[in-house]
Amino acid sequence: MNYKNILFDLGGVLIDLSVRRSLAAFAALINVPKKMDGAPSSVSELVTADGLLGGHTSQLIDQYQIGAVTTDQFIAAILAHCKPGTTRQQVIDAWYAMLLGIRDEKKALLRQLILQGKHIYVLSNINDLHVTWTLTHCPELKQADRLFFSNEIGMSKPDPRCYELVINETKIKPEETVYVDDLLPNIEAGRPFGFQCLHAVGNDWMKELVK
């Protein structure tokens, strides 16, 4: 690939995720009510239905990742469904549980790209708590030219305005830029701007960047 810049997604691309870890952590905290027939609800049903860990089916998470809901409001919404005595820190720890950090081979990839003179940018759908964790545990990202976080810019992918903002503020040329994301809707939203798009599935995408 012939390019000068890389626009990375963060979670699922540079930072490994395991949503199941957070779901398991919340399972220990959530006060699961019984159904009308007396059978207990599943934690998965409750968490998704109440928007605690439902991704794009979750209005709470969608609002949190564009900064429309504060961290205090987000935690309070979850605590409302937790067992008595559950603490704020337990909720935070459960929310952090999905974040696994940047693997050594991805750290090596970032170093290699920077040594080659490539410019590194990040455009991530993220939230305030995960930003705090990321900046603390992933110091490699400090080498990036610019970080664009959805909770700070007030919008999230695949909103086309996200890509317009990156282009306008960095002055990068999309045709000289590889955009890497693990979600196809985001890739498809970025393609009309002229980015060289790379769908991050498995580890093969890393090989494509260094060809």
GROMACS .gro file of C-alpha atoms in nm:
model
  211
    1MET     CA    1   0.000   0.000   0.000
    2ASN     CA    2   0.123   0.347  -0.089
    3TYR     CA    3   0.033   0.597   0.183
    4LYS     CA    4   0.167   0.867   0.415
    5ASN     CA    5  -0.091   0.854   0.696
    6ILE     CA    6  -0.284   0.593   0.893
    7LEU     CA    7  -0.618   0.672   1.057
    8PHE     CA    8  -0.676   0.400   1.317
    9ASP     CA    9  -0.985   0.296   1.500
   10LEU     CA   10  -0.898   0.211   1.859
   11GLY     CA   11  -1.109  -0.061   2.024
   12GLY     CA   12  -1.096  -0.386   1.828
   13VAL     CA   13  -0.807  -0.258   1.616
   14LEU     CA   14  -0.519  -0.125   1.827
   15ILE     CA   15  -0.669  -0.211   2.166
   16ASP     CA   16  -0.798  -0.565   2.208
   17LEU     CA   17  -1.146  -0.595   2.357
   18SER     CA   18  -1.340  -0.865   2.537
   19VAL     CA   19  -1.693  -0.743   2.602
   20ARG     CA   20  -1.765  -1.079   2.765
   21ARG     CA   21  -1.530  -0.986   3.048
   22SER     CA   22  -1.737  -0.679   3.131
   23LEU     CA   23  -2.060  -0.875   3.095
   24ALA     CA   24  -1.929  -1.133   3.343
   25ALA     CA   25  -1.821  -0.857   3.582
   26PHE     CA   26  -2.162  -0.694   3.564
   27ALA     CA   27  -2.325  -1.032   3.617
   28ALA     CA   28  -2.186  -1.029   3.970
   29LEU     CA   29  -2.321  -0.681   4.035
   30ILE     CA   30  -2.661  -0.667   3.865
   31ASN     CA   31  -2.972  -0.732   4.071
   32VAL     CA   32  -3.152  -0.963   3.827
   33PRO     CA   33  -3.531  -0.953   3.876
   34LYS     CA   34  -3.760  -1.250   3.826
   35LYS     CA   35  -3.993  -1.277   3.530
   36MET     CA   36  -4.370  -1.299   3.562
   37ASP     CA   37  -4.351  -1.679   3.572
   38GLY     CA   38  -4.103  -1.665   3.859
   39ALA     CA   39  -3.801  -1.764   3.654
   40PRO     CA   40  -3.496  -1.539   3.685
   41SER     CA   41  -3.412  -1.311   3.394
   42SER     CA   42  -3.076  -1.365   3.231
   43VAL     CA   43  -2.812  -1.101   3.292
   44SER     CA   44  -2.772  -1.067   2.915
   45GLU     CA   45  -3.142  -0.982   2.878
   46LEU     CA   46  -3.133  -0.728   3.157
   47VAL     CA   47  -2.813  -0.557   3.054
   48THR     CA   48  -2.919  -0.524   2.691
   49ALA     CA   49  -3.280  -0.429   2.766
   50ASP     CA   50  -3.179  -0.155   3.007
   51GLY     CA   51  -2.902  -0.024   2.787
   52LEU     CA   52  -2.615  -0.099   3.019
   53LEU     CA   53  -2.395  -0.291   2.779
   54GLY     CA   54  -2.584  -0.303   2.455
   55GLY     CA   55  -2.351  -0.131   2.211
   56HIS     CA   56  -2.545   0.045   1.936
   57THR     CA   57  -2.871  -0.096   2.071
   58SER     CA   58  -2.801   0.100   2.387
   59GLN     CA   59  -2.915   0.460   2.404
   60LEU     CA   60  -2.720   0.505   2.727
   61ILE     CA   61  -2.391   0.397   2.573
   62ASP     CA   62  -2.455   0.592   2.252
   63GLN     CA   63  -2.517   0.905   2.456
   64TYR     CA   64  -2.218   0.841   2.680
   65GLN     CA   65  -1.980   0.802   2.388
   66ILE     CA   66  -2.073   1.140   2.241
   67GLY     CA   67  -2.045   1.315   2.577
   68ALA     CA   68  -2.420   1.377   2.611
   69VAL     CA   69  -2.422   1.170   2.931
   70THR     CA   70  -2.163   1.237   3.200
   71THR     CA   71  -1.965   0.968   3.375
   72ASP     CA   72  -2.159   1.034   3.695
   73GLN     CA   73  -2.490   0.990   3.510
   74PHE     CA   74  -2.364   0.674   3.338
   75ILE     CA   75  -2.253   0.515   3.665
   76ALA     CA   76  -2.575   0.620   3.842
   77ALA     CA   77  -2.782   0.455   3.567
   78ILE     CA   78  -2.596   0.129   3.617
   79LEU     CA   79  -2.600   0.146   3.998
   80ALA     CA   80  -2.980   0.174   3.981
   81HIS     CA   81  -2.985  -0.188   3.864
   82CYS     CA   82  -2.713  -0.323   4.093
   83LYS     CA   83  -2.736  -0.515   4.416
   84PRO     CA   84  -2.749  -0.307   4.735
   85GLY     CA   85  -2.401  -0.213   4.850
   86THR     CA   86  -2.249  -0.208   4.502
   87THR     CA   87  -1.991   0.070   4.485
   88ARG     CA   88  -1.906   0.322   4.219
   89GLN     CA   89  -1.558   0.169   4.188
   90GLN     CA   90  -1.702  -0.178   4.126
   91VAL     CA   91  -1.902  -0.039   3.835
   92ILE     CA   92  -1.593   0.135   3.696
   93ASP     CA   93  -1.386  -0.182   3.728
   94ALA     CA   94  -1.657  -0.383   3.549
   95TRP     CA   95  -1.665  -0.126   3.269
   96TYR     CA   96  -1.285  -0.139   3.240
   97ALA     CA   97  -1.279  -0.520   3.230
   98MET     CA   98  -1.333  -0.534   2.853
   99LEU     CA   99  -1.014  -0.340   2.781
  100LEU     CA  100  -0.715  -0.568   2.723
  101GLY     CA  101  -0.456  -0.316   2.606
  102ILE     CA  102  -0.225  -0.312   2.305
  103ARG     CA  103  -0.051  -0.640   2.222
  104ASP     CA  104   0.328  -0.644   2.170
  105GLU     CA  105   0.298  -0.707   1.796
  106LYS     CA  106   0.077  -0.399   1.761
  107LYS     CA  107   0.321  -0.193   1.964
  108ALA     CA  108   0.594  -0.311   1.728
  109LEU     CA  109   0.379  -0.220   1.429
  110LEU     CA  110   0.329   0.135   1.559
  111ARG     CA  111   0.703   0.174   1.618
  112GLN     CA  112   0.779   0.046   1.268
  113LEU     CA  113   0.529   0.279   1.103
  114ILE     CA  114   0.660   0.581   1.292
  115LEU     CA  115   1.020   0.492   1.200
  116GLN     CA  116   0.907   0.479   0.837
  117GLY     CA  117   0.785   0.835   0.872
  118LYS     CA  118   0.414   0.757   0.865
  119HIS     CA  119   0.176   0.992   1.043
  120ILE     CA  120  -0.053   0.823   1.296
  121TYR     CA  121  -0.405   0.941   1.376
  122VAL     CA  122  -0.684   0.783   1.581
  123LEU     CA  123  -1.060   0.822   1.537
  124SER     CA  124  -1.242   0.629   1.808
  125ASN     CA  125  -1.596   0.581   1.934
  126ILE     CA  126  -1.513   0.589   2.302
  127ASN     CA  127  -1.627   0.729   2.636
  128ASP     CA  128  -1.478   0.930   2.919
  129LEU     CA  129  -1.392   0.636   3.145
  130HIS     CA  130  -1.232   0.439   2.861
  131VAL     CA  131  -1.033   0.746   2.757
  132THR     CA  132  -0.894   0.771   3.109
  133TRP     CA  133  -0.797   0.402   3.107
  134THR     CA  134  -0.650   0.421   2.757
  135LEU     CA  135  -0.428   0.722   2.819
  136THR     CA  136  -0.300   0.559   3.139
  137HIS     CA  137  -0.240   0.206   3.010
  138CYS     CA  138  -0.147   0.267   2.645
  139PRO     CA  139   0.135   0.524   2.646
  140GLU     CA  140   0.223   0.420   2.289
  141LEU     CA  141  -0.068   0.634   2.171
  142LYS     CA  142   0.117   0.946   2.286
  143GLN     CA  143   0.324   0.905   1.970
  144ALA     CA  144   0.017   0.963   1.753
  145ASP     CA  145  -0.006   1.292   1.568
  146ARG     CA  146  -0.365   1.345   1.683
  147LEU     CA  147  -0.634   1.158   1.877
  148PHE     CA  148  -1.002   1.216   1.795
  149PHE     CA  149  -1.233   1.078   2.064
  150SER     CA  150  -1.610   1.071   2.006
  151ASN     CA  151  -1.692   1.189   2.357
  152GLU     CA  152  -1.478   1.498   2.298
  153ILE     CA  153  -1.591   1.584   1.945
  154GLY     CA  154  -1.959   1.524   2.026
  155MET     CA  155  -2.033   1.272   1.750
  156SER     CA  156  -1.953   0.913   1.666
  157LYS     CA  157  -1.886   0.698   1.361
  158PRO     CA  158  -2.036   0.629   1.115
  159ASP     CA  159  -2.150   0.993   1.116
  160PRO     CA  160  -1.977   1.143   0.808
  161ARG     CA  161  -1.905   1.459   1.004
  162CYS     CA  162  -1.641   1.265   1.201
  163TYR     CA  163  -1.434   1.207   0.889
  164GLU     CA  164  -1.485   1.563   0.770
  165LEU     CA  165  -1.357   1.690   1.104
  166VAL     CA  166  -1.042   1.476   1.086
  167ILE     CA  167  -0.968   1.590   0.731
  168ASN     CA  168  -1.031   1.957   0.805
  169GLU     CA  169  -0.831   1.970   1.127
  170THR     CA  170  -0.532   1.760   1.018
  171LYS     CA  171  -0.521   1.868   0.653
  172ILE     CA  172  -0.439   1.511   0.552
  173LYS     CA  173  -0.527   1.397   0.202
  174PRO     CA  174  -0.762   1.095   0.219
  175GLU     CA  175  -0.606   0.939  -0.092
  176GLU     CA  176  -0.273   0.935   0.096
  177THR     CA  177  -0.432   0.787   0.408
  178VAL     CA  178  -0.519   0.432   0.510
  179TYR     CA  179  -0.827   0.413   0.732
  180VAL     CA  180  -0.834   0.102   0.952
  181ASP     CA  181  -1.153  -0.003   1.133
  182ASP     CA  182  -1.303  -0.333   1.247
  183LEU     CA  183  -1.665  -0.234   1.172
  184LEU     CA  184  -1.784  -0.237   0.812
  185PRO     CA  185  -2.043   0.043   0.858
  186ASN     CA  186  -1.760   0.272   0.965
  187ILE     CA  187  -1.544   0.163   0.673
  188GLU     CA  188  -1.827   0.226   0.429
  189ALA     CA  189  -1.886   0.570   0.579
  190GLY     CA  190  -1.521   0.663   0.533
  191ARG     CA  191  -1.484   0.528   0.180
  192PRO     CA  192  -1.666   0.815  -0.003
  193PHE     CA  193  -1.407   1.059   0.132
  194GLY     CA  194  -1.136   0.881  -0.066
  195PHE     CA  195  -0.956   0.695   0.213
  196GLN     CA  196  -0.774   0.373   0.134
  197CYS     CA  197  -0.987   0.154   0.360
  198LEU     CA  198  -0.865  -0.154   0.545
  199HIS     CA  199  -1.110  -0.378   0.729
  200ALA     CA  200  -0.935  -0.504   1.042
  201VAL     CA  201  -1.022  -0.873   1.070
  202GLY     CA  202  -0.784  -1.108   1.251
  203ASN     CA  203  -0.420  -1.004   1.214
  204ASP     CA  204  -0.378  -0.998   0.837
  205TRP     CA  205  -0.452  -0.626   0.824
  206MET     CA  206  -0.123  -0.557   1.001
  207LYS     CA  207   0.069  -0.732   0.722
  208GLU     CA  208  -0.110  -0.517   0.466
  209LEU     CA  209   0.020  -0.200   0.629
  210VAL     CA  210   0.385  -0.301   0.599
  211LYS     CA  211   0.381  -0.439   0.243
   0.00000   0.00000   0.00000
